[in-house]
């Protein structure tokens, strides 16, 4: 399968996918997917450097370069479509896509979120979980729908919250689980295919 990965920051989830693909054997028992491009909403981030180091084409779609949010959304959709992806993966991509993007990639657009959805959606899931005082949190890989972190859930991983945790420490521990979960899910979606039945995702 052809993957386009969207990033906004350090790109450690992207790196986990790059490493898994590089480590897998070629051919039928391989990972089943390859990254054909990496897109971002901003320049000069480690995520883009990771793609460049791996020799993967990149593109940047900045909201401020477009007159309206809708035009940005269309530009992002077209830049992504140019690589003819089978699956699009948001790995720390921090923008909410719009109607155009979802019209083209809905149902094959996967996001990873550092909390156990539906708890703590949005841009500060780790901070919100910590502030709430939950004893376990974790990460969720889900299909993107027209809400914020509300699409059908594919897989989740649980992470214990420790007394001495601050946001950075907890997020780092979540990301250790998240990277493994994302690599596992993307590989299975690519190799086995899947069905989305209402809120249920079935991977044969
Ligand atoms: C991940 O935890 C992702 O869920 C969240 O931001 C983090 C991105 O990390 N939205 P990285 O850029 O993949 O290192």
CSV table of C-alpha atoms and ligand atoms in Angstrom, one decimal:
chain,number,residue,atom,x,y,z
A,1,UNK,CA,0.0,0.0,0.0
A,2,UNK,CA,1.1,3.6,-0.7
A,3,UNK,CA,1.2,5.8,2.4
A,4,UNK,CA,1.3,9.5,2.8
A,5,UNK,CA,2.2,10.6,6.3
A,6,UNK,CA,1.3,14.0,7.7
A,7,UNK,CA,3.4,15.6,10.4
A,8,UNK,CA,3.6,18.8,12.4
A,9,UNK,CA,6.5,18.2,14.8
A,10,UNK,CA,9.3,15.8,15.8
A,11,UNK,CA,8.0,13.0,13.7
A,12,UNK,CA,8.9,10.1,16.0
A,13,UNK,CA,5.7,8.3,14.9
A,14,UNK,CA,6.8,8.8,11.3
A,15,UNK,CA,10.3,7.5,12.2
A,16,UNK,CA,8.8,4.4,13.8
A,17,UNK,CA,7.0,3.7,10.5
A,18,UNK,CA,10.2,4.4,8.5
A,19,UNK,CA,12.1,2.0,10.7
A,20,UNK,CA,9.5,-0.8,10.6
A,21,UNK,CA,9.4,-0.6,6.8
A,22,UNK,CA,13.2,-0.6,6.5
A,23,UNK,CA,13.5,-3.6,8.9
A,24,UNK,CA,10.8,-5.7,7.2
A,25,UNK,CA,11.7,-8.2,4.5
A,26,UNK,CA,10.8,-7.4,0.9
A,27,UNK,CA,8.0,-9.2,-0.9
A,28,UNK,CA,4.8,-10.9,0.3
A,29,UNK,CA,5.7,-11.3,3.9
A,30,UNK,CA,7.0,-7.8,4.2
A,31,UNK,CA,5.4,-4.8,6.0
A,32,UNK,CA,2.9,-4.3,3.2
A,33,UNK,CA,3.2,-0.5,2.9
A,34,UNK,CA,5.7,2.1,1.9
A,35,UNK,CA,5.7,5.8,2.5
A,36,UNK,CA,5.5,7.6,-0.8
A,37,UNK,CA,5.5,11.2,0.6
A,38,UNK,CA,5.4,13.2,3.9
A,39,UNK,CA,3.4,16.3,4.2
A,40,UNK,CA,3.4,19.0,6.9
A,41,UNK,CA,1.6,22.2,7.8
A,42,UNK,CA,4.8,24.0,8.6
A,43,UNK,CA,8.5,24.2,7.6
A,44,UNK,CA,11.7,23.4,9.5
A,45,UNK,CA,10.4,20.6,11.7
A,46,UNK,CA,12.3,17.4,12.5
A,47,UNK,CA,9.5,15.3,10.9
A,48,UNK,CA,10.4,16.8,7.5
A,49,UNK,CA,14.1,16.2,8.1
A,50,UNK,CA,13.4,12.6,8.9
A,51,UNK,CA,11.6,12.2,5.6
A,52,UNK,CA,14.4,13.9,3.7
A,53,UNK,CA,17.0,11.7,5.3
A,54,UNK,CA,15.0,8.7,4.1
A,55,UNK,CA,14.9,10.1,0.6
A,56,UNK,CA,11.1,10.5,0.7
A,57,UNK,CA,9.5,13.4,-1.1
A,58,UNK,CA,7.9,16.1,1.1
A,59,UNK,CA,5.4,18.9,0.8
A,60,UNK,CA,4.4,21.8,3.0
A,61,UNK,CA,0.9,23.4,3.1
A,62,UNK,CA,0.8,26.4,5.4
A,63,UNK,CA,-2.5,27.8,6.3
A,64,UNK,CA,-1.1,31.4,6.1
A,65,UNK,CA,-0.2,30.8,2.5
A,66,UNK,CA,-3.9,30.6,1.6
A,67,UNK,CA,-6.6,33.2,1.5
A,68,UNK,CA,-9.1,31.0,3.3
A,69,UNK,CA,-9.1,27.8,5.4
A,70,UNK,CA,-11.1,26.1,2.6
A,71,UNK,CA,-8.4,26.9,0.1
A,72,UNK,CA,-5.7,25.5,2.4
A,73,UNK,CA,-7.8,22.3,2.8
A,74,UNK,CA,-8.1,21.9,-1.0
A,75,UNK,CA,-4.4,22.5,-1.4
A,76,UNK,CA,-3.6,19.9,1.2
A,77,UNK,CA,-6.0,17.5,-0.4
A,78,UNK,CA,-4.5,18.0,-3.9
A,79,UNK,CA,-0.9,17.8,-2.7
A,80,UNK,CA,-1.7,14.5,-1.0
A,81,UNK,CA,-3.7,13.2,-3.9
A,82,UNK,CA,-0.7,13.8,-6.2
A,83,UNK,CA,1.0,10.8,-4.6
A,84,UNK,CA,-2.0,8.5,-5.1
A,85,UNK,CA,-2.0,7.2,-1.5
A,86,UNK,CA,-4.0,4.1,-0.4
A,87,UNK,CA,-3.8,5.3,3.2
A,88,UNK,CA,-3.1,8.7,4.7
A,89,UNK,CA,-1.7,8.7,8.2
A,90,UNK,CA,-1.8,11.7,10.5
A,91,UNK,CA,1.2,11.2,12.9
A,92,UNK,CA,1.2,14.3,15.1
A,93,UNK,CA,-0.4,16.4,12.4
A,94,UNK,CA,-1.9,19.3,14.3
A,95,UNK,CA,-4.5,20.7,11.9
A,96,UNK,CA,-8.2,19.8,11.5
A,97,UNK,CA,-8.8,18.9,7.9
A,98,UNK,CA,-12.0,20.0,6.1
A,99,UNK,CA,-14.6,18.8,3.7
A,100,UNK,CA,-12.4,18.6,0.6
A,101,UNK,CA,-9.8,16.5,2.3
A,102,UNK,CA,-12.4,14.2,3.9
A,103,UNK,CA,-14.3,13.9,0.6
A,104,UNK,CA,-11.1,12.4,-1.0
A,105,UNK,CA,-9.6,10.5,1.9
A,106,UNK,CA,-12.4,9.8,4.4
A,107,UNK,CA,-12.4,6.1,5.3
A,108,UNK,CA,-8.7,5.8,4.5
A,109,UNK,CA,-7.3,8.5,6.8
A,110,UNK,CA,-5.9,7.3,10.1
A,111,UNK,CA,-5.0,9.5,13.1
A,112,UNK,CA,-3.1,8.7,16.3
A,113,UNK,CA,-4.1,10.5,19.5
A,114,UNK,CA,-2.2,10.4,22.8
A,115,UNK,CA,-5.3,9.7,25.0
A,116,UNK,CA,-8.0,7.0,25.4
A,117,UNK,CA,-10.7,8.5,23.2
A,118,UNK,CA,-13.5,9.6,23.7
A,119,UNK,CA,-11.7,11.0,26.7
A,120,UNK,CA,-9.5,14.0,26.3
A,121,UNK,CA,-9.8,14.8,22.6
A,122,UNK,CA,-8.1,17.8,21.0
A,123,UNK,CA,-4.7,19.3,21.1
A,124,UNK,CA,-3.9,18.8,24.8
A,125,UNK,CA,-5.0,15.3,25.5
A,126,UNK,CA,-2.0,14.4,27.7
A,127,UNK,CA,-2.2,17.7,29.7
A,128,UNK,CA,-6.0,17.2,30.2
A,129,UNK,CA,-5.7,13.6,31.3
A,130,UNK,CA,-3.0,14.6,33.8
A,131,UNK,CA,-5.0,17.6,35.1
A,132,UNK,CA,-8.1,15.4,35.5
A,133,UNK,CA,-6.2,12.9,37.7
A,134,UNK,CA,-6.9,9.7,35.7
A,135,UNK,CA,-4.9,6.7,36.8
A,136,UNK,CA,-4.6,5.2,33.3
A,137,UNK,CA,-4.5,7.0,30.0
A,138,UNK,CA,-3.0,5.9,26.7
A,139,UNK,CA,-3.3,6.3,23.0
A,140,UNK,CA,-5.9,5.7,20.3
A,141,UNK,CA,-5.5,5.0,16.6
A,142,UNK,CA,-8.7,5.8,14.7
A,143,UNK,CA,-10.2,6.7,11.4
A,144,UNK,CA,-10.7,10.5,11.0
A,145,UNK,CA,-14.3,11.7,10.5
A,146,UNK,CA,-15.7,15.2,10.4
A,147,UNK,CA,-15.3,15.7,14.1
A,148,UNK,CA,-12.2,16.3,16.2
A,149,UNK,CA,-10.8,12.9,17.3
A,150,UNK,CA,-14.3,11.3,17.0
A,151,UNK,CA,-13.9,8.7,14.2
A,152,UNK,CA,-14.2,4.9,14.5
A,153,UNK,CA,-11.5,3.5,16.8
A,154,UNK,CA,-9.1,0.9,15.4
A,155,UNK,CA,-6.9,0.2,18.4
A,156,UNK,CA,-5.9,1.6,21.8
A,157,UNK,CA,-3.0,1.2,24.2
A,158,UNK,CA,-3.0,1.8,27.9
A,159,UNK,CA,-0.4,3.7,29.9
A,160,UNK,CA,-0.3,4.1,33.7
A,161,UNK,CA,-0.1,7.6,35.1
A,162,UNK,CA,2.6,7.9,37.8
A,163,UNK,CA,2.6,10.3,40.7
A,164,UNK,CA,5.7,12.1,39.6
A,165,UNK,CA,4.5,12.5,36.0
A,166,UNK,CA,4.5,15.9,34.3
A,167,UNK,CA,3.1,16.4,30.8
A,168,UNK,CA,6.4,15.8,29.0
A,169,UNK,CA,7.2,12.6,30.9
A,170,UNK,CA,3.8,11.1,30.5
A,171,UNK,CA,3.6,12.0,26.8
A,172,UNK,CA,7.0,10.4,26.2
A,173,UNK,CA,5.8,7.2,27.9
A,174,UNK,CA,2.6,7.3,25.9
A,175,UNK,CA,4.5,7.8,22.7
A,176,UNK,CA,6.5,4.6,23.3
A,177,UNK,CA,3.2,2.7,23.2
A,178,UNK,CA,1.7,4.9,20.5
A,179,UNK,CA,4.6,4.2,18.0
A,180,UNK,CA,4.3,0.5,18.4
A,181,UNK,CA,0.5,0.7,18.1
A,182,UNK,CA,0.6,2.8,15.0
A,183,UNK,CA,3.2,0.6,13.3
A,184,UNK,CA,1.1,-2.5,14.1
A,185,UNK,CA,-2.2,-1.0,12.9
A,186,UNK,CA,-0.9,0.6,9.7
A,187,UNK,CA,0.7,-2.7,8.7
A,188,UNK,CA,-2.4,-4.7,9.4
A,189,UNK,CA,-4.7,-2.3,7.5
A,190,UNK,CA,-2.3,-2.4,4.6
A,191,UNK,CA,-1.8,-6.2,4.5
A,192,UNK,CA,-5.3,-7.4,5.5
A,193,UNK,CA,-7.6,-4.6,4.3
A,194,UNK,CA,-10.5,-3.6,6.6
A,195,UNK,CA,-14.2,-2.8,6.8
A,196,UNK,CA,-15.7,0.1,8.6
A,197,UNK,CA,-19.2,-0.8,9.9
A,198,UNK,CA,-20.7,2.2,11.7
A,199,UNK,CA,-18.3,2.8,14.6
A,200,UNK,CA,-16.8,-0.7,14.3
A,201,UNK,CA,-13.6,-1.3,12.4
A,202,UNK,CA,-13.1,-4.9,11.2
A,203,UNK,CA,-9.6,-6.1,10.1
A,204,UNK,CA,-9.9,-9.7,8.8
B,1,LIG,C1,1.9,12.2,19.2
B,1,LIG,O1,1.8,11.8,20.5
B,1,LIG,C2,0.6,12.5,18.5
B,1,LIG,O2,-0.4,11.6,19.0
B,1,LIG,C3,0.3,13.9,19.1
B,1,LIG,O3,1.5,14.5,19.0
B,1,LIG,C4,2.6,13.6,19.1
B,1,LIG,C5,3.4,13.7,17.8
B,1,LIG,O4,4.6,13.2,18.1
B,1,LIG,N1,-0.7,14.5,18.3
B,1,LIG,P1,5.7,12.9,16.9
B,1,LIG,O5,5.7,14.2,16.0
B,1,LIG,O6,5.2,11.8,16.1
B,1,LIG,O7,7.0,12.7,17.6
